[in-house]
Amino acid sequence: MPEADVTPPGGEDPLAVLAVQALDELVGGLEPHLAYPPEPGGRQGGESRPALRRLRVLAHLENAVKELECAAAREAAEAGAGYPQIGAASRLSRQGARRRWPGLVNDSAGPYTTLVSRSTQT
């Protein structure tokens, strides 16, 4: 049975709060290493530059998270987890996990079963 979401009533998930804090620190550490190209029209400065630099770092982190999420889902499936467990871990329903990672879990039964009559009478 999948684990229940442990978000406290009226509050945020503590893991979500920690994740945002950790990403905020990571973004702050990566921003100084980003060489941002000049803005179109030859403008070199501007008040938007720090926000754009931060947005660029966050876009790269989003792609990295998706890549790591796919790898973790694959690893879980290889270790025997099914779509219900993978969905619960990724805060999706079983169907949501199946849509996000089709073919990840080897479902030998297939989407439906054909009934075969075993009657020997003709």
Short mmCIF file of C-alpha atoms in Angstrom, two decimals:
data_model
loop_
_atom_site.label_atom_id
_atom_site.label_comp_id
_atom_site.label_asym_id
_atom_site.label_seq_id
_atom_site.Cartn_x
_atom_site.Cartn_y
_atom_site.Cartn_z
CA MET A 1 0.00 0.00 0.00
CA PRO A 2 1.44 3.42 -0.91
CA GLU A 3 2.41 5.76 1.87
CA ALA A 4 -0.03 8.56 2.63
CA ASP A 5 0.95 12.15 1.99
CA VAL A 6 2.16 13.49 5.34
CA THR A 7 1.45 17.17 4.72
CA PRO A 8 0.33 18.68 8.03
CA PRO A 9 -3.20 20.11 8.03
CA GLY A 10 -3.15 23.79 7.08
CA GLY A 11 0.55 23.75 6.35
CA GLU A 12 3.13 22.98 3.75
CA ASP A 13 4.93 19.69 3.38
CA PRO A 14 8.13 20.06 5.46
CA LEU A 15 10.12 18.35 2.71
CA ALA A 16 8.84 20.90 0.17
CA VAL A 17 9.95 23.76 2.42
CA LEU A 18 13.42 22.22 2.82
CA ALA A 19 13.67 21.59 -0.92
CA VAL A 20 12.88 25.23 -1.74
CA GLN A 21 15.45 26.42 0.81
CA ALA A 22 18.11 24.06 -0.56
CA LEU A 23 17.42 25.10 -4.17
CA ASP A 24 17.51 28.77 -3.21
CA GLU A 25 20.97 28.27 -1.70
CA LEU A 26 22.11 26.26 -4.73
CA VAL A 27 20.88 28.94 -7.15
CA GLY A 28 22.67 31.61 -5.14
CA GLY A 29 25.87 29.58 -5.38
CA LEU A 30 25.56 28.97 -9.13
CA GLU A 31 24.57 32.49 -10.20
CA PRO A 32 28.05 34.03 -9.90
CA HIS A 33 29.43 31.37 -12.27
CA LEU A 34 26.97 32.21 -15.05
CA ALA A 35 28.25 34.41 -17.84
CA TYR A 36 25.04 35.94 -19.13
CA PRO A 37 25.19 37.26 -22.72
CA PRO A 38 24.44 40.94 -23.41
CA GLU A 39 20.79 41.84 -23.79
CA PRO A 40 19.36 42.31 -27.30
CA GLY A 41 19.83 45.85 -28.57
CA GLY A 42 23.30 46.17 -27.07
CA ARG A 43 22.18 47.04 -23.53
CA GLN A 44 24.77 45.86 -21.03
CA GLY A 45 23.12 46.60 -17.71
CA GLY A 46 19.64 46.72 -16.43
CA GLU A 47 17.70 45.89 -13.35
CA SER A 48 16.40 42.69 -14.94
CA ARG A 49 19.82 41.03 -15.28
CA PRO A 50 19.91 39.41 -11.78
CA ALA A 51 16.37 38.08 -12.18
CA LEU A 52 17.15 36.73 -15.66
CA ARG A 53 20.35 35.08 -14.40
CA ARG A 54 18.37 33.44 -11.59
CA LEU A 55 15.67 32.31 -14.04
CA ARG A 56 18.29 30.76 -16.32
CA VAL A 57 19.84 28.82 -13.43
CA LEU A 58 16.39 27.61 -12.33
CA ALA A 59 15.56 26.44 -15.87
CA HIS A 60 18.75 24.35 -15.93
CA LEU A 61 17.97 22.94 -12.50
CA GLU A 62 14.45 22.02 -13.63
CA ASN A 63 15.91 19.98 -16.50
CA ALA A 64 18.41 18.34 -14.15
CA VAL A 65 15.63 17.41 -11.70
CA LYS A 66 13.57 15.83 -14.50
CA GLU A 67 16.59 13.80 -15.63
CA LEU A 68 17.31 12.61 -12.08
CA GLU A 69 13.61 11.87 -11.48
CA CYS A 70 13.50 9.62 -14.57
CA ALA A 71 16.65 7.81 -13.47
CA ALA A 72 15.22 7.24 -9.97
CA ALA A 73 11.93 5.95 -11.40
CA ARG A 74 13.84 3.54 -13.65
CA GLU A 75 15.94 2.38 -10.70
CA ALA A 76 12.83 1.83 -8.57
CA ALA A 77 11.17 -0.19 -11.34
CA GLU A 78 14.29 -2.31 -11.80
CA ALA A 79 14.24 -2.97 -8.04
CA GLY A 80 10.67 -4.28 -8.31
CA ALA A 81 8.49 -1.24 -7.61
CA GLY A 82 5.24 -0.95 -9.53
CA TYR A 83 3.37 2.07 -10.80
CA PRO A 84 1.43 2.49 -7.52
CA GLN A 85 4.65 2.80 -5.50
CA ILE A 86 6.44 4.95 -8.10
CA GLY A 87 3.39 7.20 -8.33
CA ALA A 88 3.16 7.61 -4.56
CA ALA A 89 6.86 8.48 -4.31
CA SER A 90 6.55 11.09 -7.06
CA ARG A 91 3.23 12.48 -5.74
CA LEU A 92 1.28 11.08 -8.69
CA SER A 93 -1.50 8.56 -9.01
CA ARG A 94 -0.72 5.14 -10.45
CA GLN A 95 -2.20 6.30 -13.74
CA GLY A 96 -0.18 9.51 -13.62
CA ALA A 97 3.04 7.57 -13.15
CA ARG A 98 2.09 5.23 -15.99
CA ARG A 99 1.48 8.22 -18.29
CA ARG A 100 4.73 9.93 -17.29
CA TRP A 101 6.86 6.80 -17.70
CA PRO A 102 5.05 4.46 -20.12
CA GLY A 103 6.61 1.02 -20.38
CA LEU A 104 8.74 1.57 -17.29
CA VAL A 105 7.18 -1.30 -15.35
CA ASN A 106 6.98 -4.61 -17.18
CA ASP A 107 3.31 -5.45 -16.90
CA SER A 108 3.15 -9.02 -18.18
CA ALA A 109 -0.65 -9.08 -17.94
CA GLY A 110 -0.97 -6.29 -20.49
CA PRO A 111 -3.76 -3.73 -20.54
CA TYR A 112 -6.47 -6.38 -20.74
CA THR A 113 -6.84 -10.15 -20.63
CA THR A 114 -8.55 -12.19 -23.34
CA LEU A 115 -10.87 -14.84 -21.95
CA VAL A 116 -10.52 -18.24 -23.56
CA SER A 117 -13.29 -20.79 -23.36
CA ARG A 118 -12.09 -24.16 -22.07
CA SER A 119 -15.25 -25.99 -22.92
CA THR A 120 -14.76 -29.23 -24.83
CA GLN A 121 -18.34 -29.26 -26.02
CA THR A 122 -19.10 -28.25 -29.60
#
